Amino acid sequence: MKAVKTLGQFIIEKQAEFPYAKGELSRLLRDIGIAAKVVNREVNRAGLADLALDNGFINIQGENQKKLDVYANEQFILALQQGGECCVVVSEESDEYIDIDSEISKNAKYIVAIDPLDGSSNIDVNVSVGSIFSIYRRKTTDGRASIKDVLQRGSEQVAAGYVIYGSSTMLVYTTGKGVNGFTLDPSLGEFCLSHPKMRIPDDGVIYSINEGYYAHFPDGVKKYIKYCQVEDVATNRPFKARYIGSMVADLHRNMIKGGIFIYPANASDPKGKLRLIYECNPMAFIIEQAGGKASNGYERILDLEVTELHQRTGIFIGSKNMVNKAEEMMRRFSPIT
Ligand code: P6P
């Protein structure tokens, strides 16, 4: 009979791995876990409470805002405000960064970037959605945190994770020492360790891309899609096409089974669609920590310079041998001139 290990117990146990850690990051991760449980409760009853519906507003991304988007955003920000360890929040749902200027947070040294409810357009059709978070230590040391603290490269992250609200609710995170997954046990109301030391297979047979945009894709992506579709027993092709349209769900499946997810820069989204700070950098950190790879087709995601809050990027992410093959196609057929 395996002993249950809760997220809280695990965090404290691992805290000892961080020299001079005074527990701030541990408290921050627990604050995020609490917000995830609150959001999970509402995601599971969205249809009952009309939370899946549009609230009539358009967010900075130009997307219809769902009531649940706003609710999730409020819950994460509230948890971070009350926890006292976070000085700035960057959110997909907020145009500007949020300065947590409060007495309890006056010595806070962490920046948290969140996509509070990724894939929310899927809620009204009952498809898995997720929350994504990314944590940085502030760079500046005096006064209020500034934009310099926010626009840091992905390689500077101290932690990152996602919550997937699916057939079960899971929280998966890394602090740079591997990836661990926790499943919410509703009978306990706790996230319990269910997937220790997660690794993404080096190879996979799943490719995940919205082929509806095929005509807009660069030649390198078109060539890679055709590569996936060609019969070749020795390399287990043709691969399987799987596309949920919810990044967290697509990447979580690939994390477990192996595979590649591609959302490239393309003719209709020249800078890509997905956001660097609170989608691509945290997912890249997690996937790399699990042994996978993440690039924009040419450069490592975590090395990309961050210049804008809602900056977008193309992304090729997943099993490292599959990403390598796709990058090879990009170099050959869509070289950077
Ligand atoms: P498309 C959801 O809106 C999202 O931000 C990601 O979760 C998802 O991978 C992507 O957009 C889907 O975009 O253009 O294929 O509908």
Short mmCIF file of C-alpha atoms and ligand atoms in Angstrom, two decimals:
data_model
loop_
_atom_site.label_atom_id
_atom_site.label_comp_id
_atom_site.label_asym_id
_atom_site.label_seq_id
_atom_site.Cartn_x
_atom_site.Cartn_y
_atom_site.Cartn_z
CA MET A 1 0.00 0.00 0.00
CA LYS A 2 1.68 3.24 -1.15
CA ALA A 3 1.62 6.15 1.28
CA VAL A 4 -0.20 9.24 -0.03
CA LYS A 5 2.12 12.23 -0.50
CA THR A 6 0.35 15.56 -0.89
CA LEU A 7 1.66 18.51 -2.89
CA GLY A 8 2.26 20.39 0.35
CA GLN A 9 4.30 17.55 1.86
CA PHE A 10 6.27 17.13 -1.37
CA ILE A 11 7.08 20.85 -1.61
CA ILE A 12 8.38 20.97 1.96
CA GLU A 13 10.37 17.76 1.41
CA LYS A 14 11.99 19.22 -1.72
CA GLN A 15 12.60 22.61 -0.11
CA ALA A 16 15.68 21.19 1.54
CA GLU A 17 17.20 20.87 -1.97
CA PHE A 18 17.38 24.66 -2.22
CA PRO A 19 20.23 26.07 -0.18
CA TYR A 20 19.33 29.22 1.75
CA ALA A 21 15.69 28.66 0.78
CA LYS A 22 13.56 30.27 3.44
CA GLY A 23 10.36 28.70 2.22
CA GLU A 24 9.10 31.60 0.08
CA LEU A 25 9.02 29.56 -3.13
CA SER A 26 7.38 26.71 -1.26
CA ARG A 27 4.65 29.01 0.02
CA LEU A 28 4.21 30.46 -3.48
CA LEU A 29 3.73 26.99 -4.99
CA ARG A 30 1.21 26.15 -2.28
CA ASP A 31 -0.68 29.41 -2.99
CA ILE A 32 -0.90 28.40 -6.66
CA GLY A 33 -2.11 24.92 -5.68
CA ILE A 34 -4.92 26.49 -3.62
CA ALA A 35 -6.03 28.70 -6.52
CA ALA A 36 -6.00 25.66 -8.81
CA LYS A 37 -8.39 23.81 -6.49
CA VAL A 38 -10.77 26.76 -6.43
CA VAL A 39 -10.70 27.12 -10.21
CA ASN A 40 -11.14 23.36 -10.62
CA ARG A 41 -14.36 23.48 -8.62
CA GLU A 42 -15.85 26.10 -10.96
CA VAL A 43 -14.51 24.49 -14.16
CA ASN A 44 -16.29 21.29 -13.16
CA ARG A 45 -19.61 23.09 -12.78
CA ALA A 46 -19.17 25.75 -15.51
CA GLY A 47 -22.22 24.67 -17.46
CA LEU A 48 -24.37 24.74 -14.34
CA ALA A 49 -23.40 28.26 -13.39
CA ASP A 50 -23.35 29.75 -16.90
CA LEU A 51 -19.65 30.46 -16.30
CA ALA A 52 -18.81 28.93 -19.66
CA LEU A 53 -20.58 31.77 -21.42
CA ASP A 54 -18.96 34.87 -22.88
CA ASN A 55 -19.02 37.87 -20.58
CA GLY A 56 -19.31 40.23 -23.51
CA PHE A 57 -15.75 41.54 -23.23
CA ILE A 58 -12.80 41.08 -25.59
CA ASN A 59 -9.41 40.54 -23.90
CA ILE A 60 -6.10 42.01 -25.04
CA GLN A 61 -5.62 38.95 -27.22
CA GLY A 62 -8.73 39.94 -29.18
CA GLU A 63 -10.52 36.84 -27.86
CA ASN A 64 -14.03 36.58 -26.44
CA GLN A 65 -13.58 36.55 -22.69
CA LYS A 66 -15.48 33.80 -20.85
CA LYS A 67 -16.86 34.43 -17.39
CA LEU A 68 -14.63 31.57 -16.24
CA ASP A 69 -11.54 33.30 -17.71
CA VAL A 70 -12.23 36.28 -15.48
CA TYR A 71 -13.05 34.09 -12.50
CA ALA A 72 -9.86 32.04 -12.87
CA ASN A 73 -7.78 35.21 -13.32
CA GLU A 74 -9.28 36.71 -10.15
CA GLN A 75 -8.69 33.53 -8.12
CA PHE A 76 -5.01 33.21 -9.05
CA ILE A 77 -4.36 36.90 -8.43
CA LEU A 78 -6.21 36.77 -5.10
CA ALA A 79 -4.24 33.71 -3.96
CA LEU A 80 -0.97 35.40 -4.95
CA GLN A 81 -1.96 38.65 -3.23
CA GLN A 82 -2.89 36.88 -0.01
CA GLY A 83 0.19 34.64 -0.04
CA GLY A 84 2.57 37.60 0.24
CA GLU A 85 5.39 36.02 -1.79
CA CYS A 86 4.60 37.59 -5.17
CA CYS A 87 5.33 41.23 -6.08
CA VAL A 88 4.09 41.27 -9.70
CA VAL A 89 1.62 39.21 -11.69
CA VAL A 90 1.57 39.02 -15.49
CA SER A 91 -1.63 37.53 -16.87
CA GLU A 92 -3.02 36.73 -20.30
CA GLU A 93 -6.24 38.36 -19.11
CA SER A 94 -4.67 41.64 -17.95
CA ASP A 95 -3.38 44.26 -20.40
CA GLU A 96 -0.67 45.56 -18.04
CA TYR A 97 1.35 43.77 -15.37
CA ILE A 98 -0.20 43.88 -11.91
CA ASP A 99 1.94 45.42 -9.15
CA ILE A 100 0.97 43.66 -5.91
CA ASP A 101 1.61 46.77 -3.90
CA SER A 102 0.51 45.68 -0.47
CA GLU A 103 1.88 45.62 3.05
CA ILE A 104 2.03 41.81 3.08
CA SER A 105 3.98 41.72 -0.21
CA LYS A 106 6.43 44.53 0.50
CA ASN A 107 9.38 42.11 0.72
CA ALA A 108 8.09 39.75 -1.96
CA LYS A 109 10.71 38.70 -4.47
CA TYR A 110 8.84 36.58 -7.01
CA ILE A 111 7.23 37.46 -10.32
CA VAL A 112 4.42 35.12 -11.46
CA ALA A 113 3.18 34.92 -15.05
CA ILE A 114 -0.10 33.08 -15.62
CA ASP A 115 -2.43 31.94 -18.31
CA PRO A 116 -5.29 31.44 -15.87
CA LEU A 117 -7.49 29.40 -18.19
CA ASP A 118 -5.84 28.30 -21.41
CA GLY A 119 -8.11 26.86 -24.07
CA SER A 120 -11.20 28.38 -22.48
CA SER A 121 -13.01 28.42 -25.83
CA ASN A 122 -13.31 24.65 -25.27
CA ILE A 123 -15.22 24.92 -21.99
CA ASP A 124 -18.70 25.06 -23.49
CA VAL A 125 -17.96 21.85 -25.41
CA ASN A 126 -16.58 20.12 -22.31
CA VAL A 127 -13.02 19.69 -23.60
CA SER A 128 -10.04 19.78 -21.22
CA VAL A 129 -8.64 23.20 -20.38
CA GLY A 130 -5.68 24.23 -18.28
CA SER A 131 -3.88 26.89 -16.24
CA ILE A 132 -0.21 27.66 -16.83
CA PHE A 133 2.20 29.42 -14.45
CA SER A 134 5.77 30.62 -14.60
CA ILE A 135 7.84 31.97 -11.69
CA TYR A 136 10.86 34.29 -11.75
CA ARG A 137 12.91 35.90 -9.03
CA ARG A 138 12.84 39.70 -9.35
CA LYS A 139 16.04 41.20 -10.77
CA THR A 140 15.82 44.65 -9.23
CA THR A 141 16.46 44.95 -5.51
CA ASP A 142 15.17 48.37 -4.51
CA GLY A 143 11.72 49.90 -4.60
CA ARG A 144 8.83 48.50 -6.56
CA ALA A 145 9.43 45.83 -9.16
CA SER A 146 9.60 47.16 -12.73
CA ILE A 147 9.18 45.94 -16.29
CA LYS A 148 12.85 44.81 -16.12
CA ASP A 149 11.75 42.20 -13.57
CA VAL A 150 9.01 40.99 -15.90
CA LEU A 151 10.78 40.79 -19.26
CA GLN A 152 13.20 38.00 -18.36
CA ARG A 153 14.32 35.15 -20.63
CA GLY A 154 12.64 31.80 -20.07
CA SER A 155 15.97 30.36 -18.97
CA GLU A 156 15.69 32.58 -15.85
CA GLN A 157 12.56 30.81 -14.58
CA VAL A 158 12.87 29.30 -11.09
CA ALA A 159 9.68 27.25 -11.44
CA ALA A 160 6.89 26.54 -13.92
CA GLY A 161 3.84 24.34 -14.04
CA TYR A 162 0.43 23.65 -15.42
CA VAL A 163 -2.91 22.41 -14.17
CA ILE A 164 -5.02 20.30 -16.52
CA TYR A 165 -8.75 20.17 -15.79
CA GLY A 166 -9.52 16.93 -17.61
CA SER A 167 -10.94 13.51 -16.79
CA SER A 168 -8.95 14.08 -13.63
CA THR A 169 -7.37 17.32 -12.45
CA MET A 170 -3.58 17.28 -12.37
CA LEU A 171 -0.92 19.78 -11.35
CA VAL A 172 2.47 19.24 -13.01
CA TYR A 173 5.44 21.41 -12.11
CA THR A 174 9.22 21.78 -12.09
CA THR A 175 11.67 23.85 -10.05
CA GLY A 176 14.55 22.89 -12.33
CA LYS A 177 15.15 19.50 -10.74
CA GLY A 178 12.86 17.31 -12.82
CA VAL A 179 9.09 17.23 -13.29
CA ASN A 180 6.49 15.78 -10.92
CA GLY A 181 2.75 15.32 -11.42
CA PHE A 182 0.02 15.45 -8.77
CA THR A 183 -3.57 14.29 -9.17
CA LEU A 184 -6.37 15.98 -7.25
CA ASP A 185 -8.10 13.52 -4.93
CA PRO A 186 -11.57 15.02 -4.49
CA SER A 187 -12.18 12.90 -1.38
CA LEU A 188 -9.18 14.56 0.30
CA GLY A 189 -9.31 17.91 -1.49
CA GLU A 190 -5.56 17.51 -1.99
CA PHE A 191 -3.20 17.17 -4.95
CA CYS A 192 -1.42 13.83 -4.39
CA LEU A 193 1.84 12.70 -6.03
CA SER A 194 0.80 10.38 -8.86
CA HIS A 195 3.48 10.87 -11.56
CA PRO A 196 6.93 11.19 -9.94
CA LYS A 197 9.94 12.10 -12.12
CA MET A 198 7.98 12.53 -15.37
CA ARG A 199 9.93 11.96 -18.60
CA ILE A 200 8.76 12.61 -22.15
CA PRO A 201 9.83 9.79 -24.53
CA ASP A 202 12.63 10.78 -26.94
CA ASP A 203 10.44 9.56 -29.81
CA GLY A 204 6.70 9.48 -30.38
CA VAL A 205 4.12 8.72 -33.02
CA ILE A 206 1.77 11.67 -32.43
CA TYR A 207 1.95 14.99 -34.22
CA SER A 208 -0.27 17.81 -33.08
CA ILE A 209 -0.88 20.83 -35.33
CA ASN A 210 -3.94 22.65 -36.69
CA GLU A 211 -3.73 21.41 -40.29
CA GLY A 212 -6.65 23.68 -41.18
CA TYR A 213 -4.02 26.39 -41.58
CA TYR A 214 -1.88 24.24 -43.90
CA ALA A 215 -1.97 26.82 -46.71
CA HIS A 216 -0.48 29.44 -44.36
CA PHE A 217 2.36 27.27 -43.05
CA PRO A 218 6.02 27.76 -44.07
CA ASP A 219 7.37 25.11 -46.46
CA GLY A 220 9.42 23.51 -43.66
CA VAL A 221 6.25 22.78 -41.68
CA LYS A 222 4.43 21.51 -44.78
CA LYS A 223 7.36 19.16 -45.47
CA TYR A 224 7.34 17.93 -41.86
CA ILE A 225 3.59 17.24 -41.98
CA LYS A 226 4.08 15.20 -45.16
CA TYR A 227 7.01 13.40 -43.46
CA CYS A 228 4.65 12.42 -40.62
CA GLN A 229 2.10 11.07 -43.12
CA VAL A 230 4.43 8.91 -45.25
CA GLU A 231 4.37 5.12 -44.68
CA ASP A 232 7.69 3.91 -43.25
CA VAL A 233 7.64 0.92 -40.93
CA ALA A 234 11.20 1.47 -39.71
CA THR A 235 10.24 4.85 -38.20
CA ASN A 236 6.67 3.87 -37.15
CA ARG A 237 5.12 6.18 -39.75
CA PRO A 238 2.54 7.35 -40.62
CA PHE A 239 2.22 9.09 -37.25
CA LYS A 240 -1.16 9.75 -35.60
CA ALA A 241 -2.70 13.23 -35.88
CA ARG A 242 -4.12 14.44 -32.56
CA TYR A 243 -5.19 18.07 -31.99
CA ILE A 244 -7.35 19.09 -29.04
CA GLY A 245 -6.99 22.84 -29.52
CA SER A 246 -6.05 23.28 -25.87
CA MET A 247 -2.27 23.63 -25.53
CA VAL A 248 -2.09 22.22 -21.99
CA ALA A 249 -4.10 19.13 -23.00
CA ASP A 250 -2.10 18.55 -26.19
CA LEU A 251 1.22 18.92 -24.39
CA HIS A 252 0.18 16.81 -21.40
CA ARG A 253 -0.80 13.95 -23.75
CA ASN A 254 2.57 14.25 -25.51
CA MET A 255 4.37 14.36 -22.16
CA ILE A 256 2.83 11.00 -21.25
CA LYS A 257 2.86 9.28 -24.67
CA GLY A 258 5.53 11.17 -26.61
CA GLY A 259 4.82 13.42 -29.57
CA ILE A 260 5.31 16.87 -31.04
CA PHE A 261 3.09 19.96 -30.83
CA ILE A 262 3.63 22.67 -33.44
CA TYR A 263 2.09 26.12 -33.65
CA PRO A 264 4.44 27.83 -36.10
CA ALA A 265 4.74 31.43 -37.11
CA ASN A 266 2.73 31.48 -40.32
CA ALA A 267 1.30 33.75 -43.00
CA SER A 268 -1.73 34.71 -40.88
CA ASP A 269 0.20 34.83 -37.59
CA PRO A 270 3.66 36.05 -38.64
CA LYS A 271 4.86 36.07 -35.01
CA GLY A 272 2.98 32.92 -34.07
CA LYS A 273 -0.19 32.78 -31.95
CA LEU A 274 0.97 31.46 -28.59
CA ARG A 275 2.36 33.82 -25.99
CA LEU A 276 5.95 33.58 -24.85
CA ILE A 277 5.85 34.68 -21.21
CA TYR A 278 2.89 32.69 -19.86
CA GLU A 279 2.44 29.85 -22.36
CA CYS A 280 5.59 28.92 -24.28
CA ASN A 281 8.32 29.65 -21.72
CA PRO A 282 6.72 27.69 -18.85
CA MET A 283 5.79 24.75 -21.10
CA ALA A 284 9.30 24.78 -22.61
CA PHE A 285 10.89 24.72 -19.13
CA ILE A 286 8.71 21.76 -18.12
CA ILE A 287 9.26 19.78 -21.33
CA GLU A 288 13.05 20.35 -21.23
CA GLN A 289 13.14 19.25 -17.59
CA ALA A 290 11.33 16.07 -18.69
CA GLY A 291 13.98 15.41 -21.38
CA GLY A 292 12.19 17.00 -24.34
CA LYS A 293 12.92 20.02 -26.55
CA ALA A 294 11.25 23.34 -27.39
CA SER A 295 12.18 25.85 -30.09
CA ASN A 296 10.59 28.33 -32.46
CA GLY A 297 11.82 26.12 -35.30
CA TYR A 298 15.27 27.71 -35.18
CA GLU A 299 16.12 28.91 -31.64
CA ARG A 300 15.57 27.43 -28.18
CA ILE A 301 12.40 28.95 -26.69
CA LEU A 302 14.07 29.54 -23.30
CA ASP A 303 16.80 31.64 -24.96
CA LEU A 304 14.45 33.99 -26.81
CA GLU A 305 14.76 37.63 -25.83
CA VAL A 306 11.59 38.86 -24.13
CA THR A 307 10.70 42.40 -25.15
CA GLU A 308 6.91 42.67 -24.73
CA LEU A 309 4.41 41.50 -22.12
CA HIS A 310 2.11 39.67 -24.58
CA GLN A 311 4.84 38.75 -27.06
CA ARG A 312 4.01 35.81 -29.33
CA THR A 313 6.23 33.11 -30.79
CA GLY A 314 6.08 30.06 -33.01
CA ILE A 315 6.66 26.83 -31.08
CA PHE A 316 7.84 23.30 -31.87
CA ILE A 317 7.76 21.34 -28.60
CA GLY A 318 7.82 17.74 -27.42
CA SER A 319 9.89 14.57 -27.93
CA LYS A 320 13.39 15.74 -28.72
CA ASN A 321 14.00 13.51 -31.76
CA MET A 322 10.71 14.70 -33.31
CA VAL A 323 11.54 18.36 -32.68
CA ASN A 324 15.02 17.79 -34.16
CA LYS A 325 13.44 16.35 -37.33
CA ALA A 326 11.02 19.26 -37.67
CA GLU A 327 13.87 21.76 -37.14
CA GLU A 328 15.84 19.95 -39.86
CA MET A 329 12.90 20.51 -42.24
CA MET A 330 12.75 24.18 -41.24
CA ARG A 331 16.47 24.65 -41.89
CA ARG A 332 16.23 22.95 -45.31
CA PHE A 333 12.93 24.36 -46.60
CA SER A 334 12.30 27.54 -44.63
CA PRO A 335 15.79 28.81 -43.78
CA ILE A 336 16.12 32.14 -42.00
CA THR A 337 17.44 34.47 -44.67
P1 P6P B 1 -6.16 27.35 -32.89
C1 P6P B 1 -6.31 28.17 -27.06
O1 P6P B 1 -7.04 29.30 -27.52
C2 P6P B 1 -4.87 28.35 -27.49
O2 P6P B 1 -4.34 29.51 -26.93
C3 P6P B 1 -4.05 27.13 -27.09
O3 P6P B 1 -4.46 26.55 -25.91
C4 P6P B 1 -4.26 26.21 -28.29
O4 P6P B 1 -3.18 25.32 -28.47
C5 P6P B 1 -4.37 27.19 -29.46
O5 P6P B 1 -4.81 28.44 -28.91
C6 P6P B 1 -5.36 26.71 -30.48
O6 P6P B 1 -5.34 27.65 -31.54
O7 P6P B 1 -5.77 28.49 -33.82
O8 P6P B 1 -5.67 26.02 -33.42
O9 P6P B 1 -7.63 27.33 -32.51
#
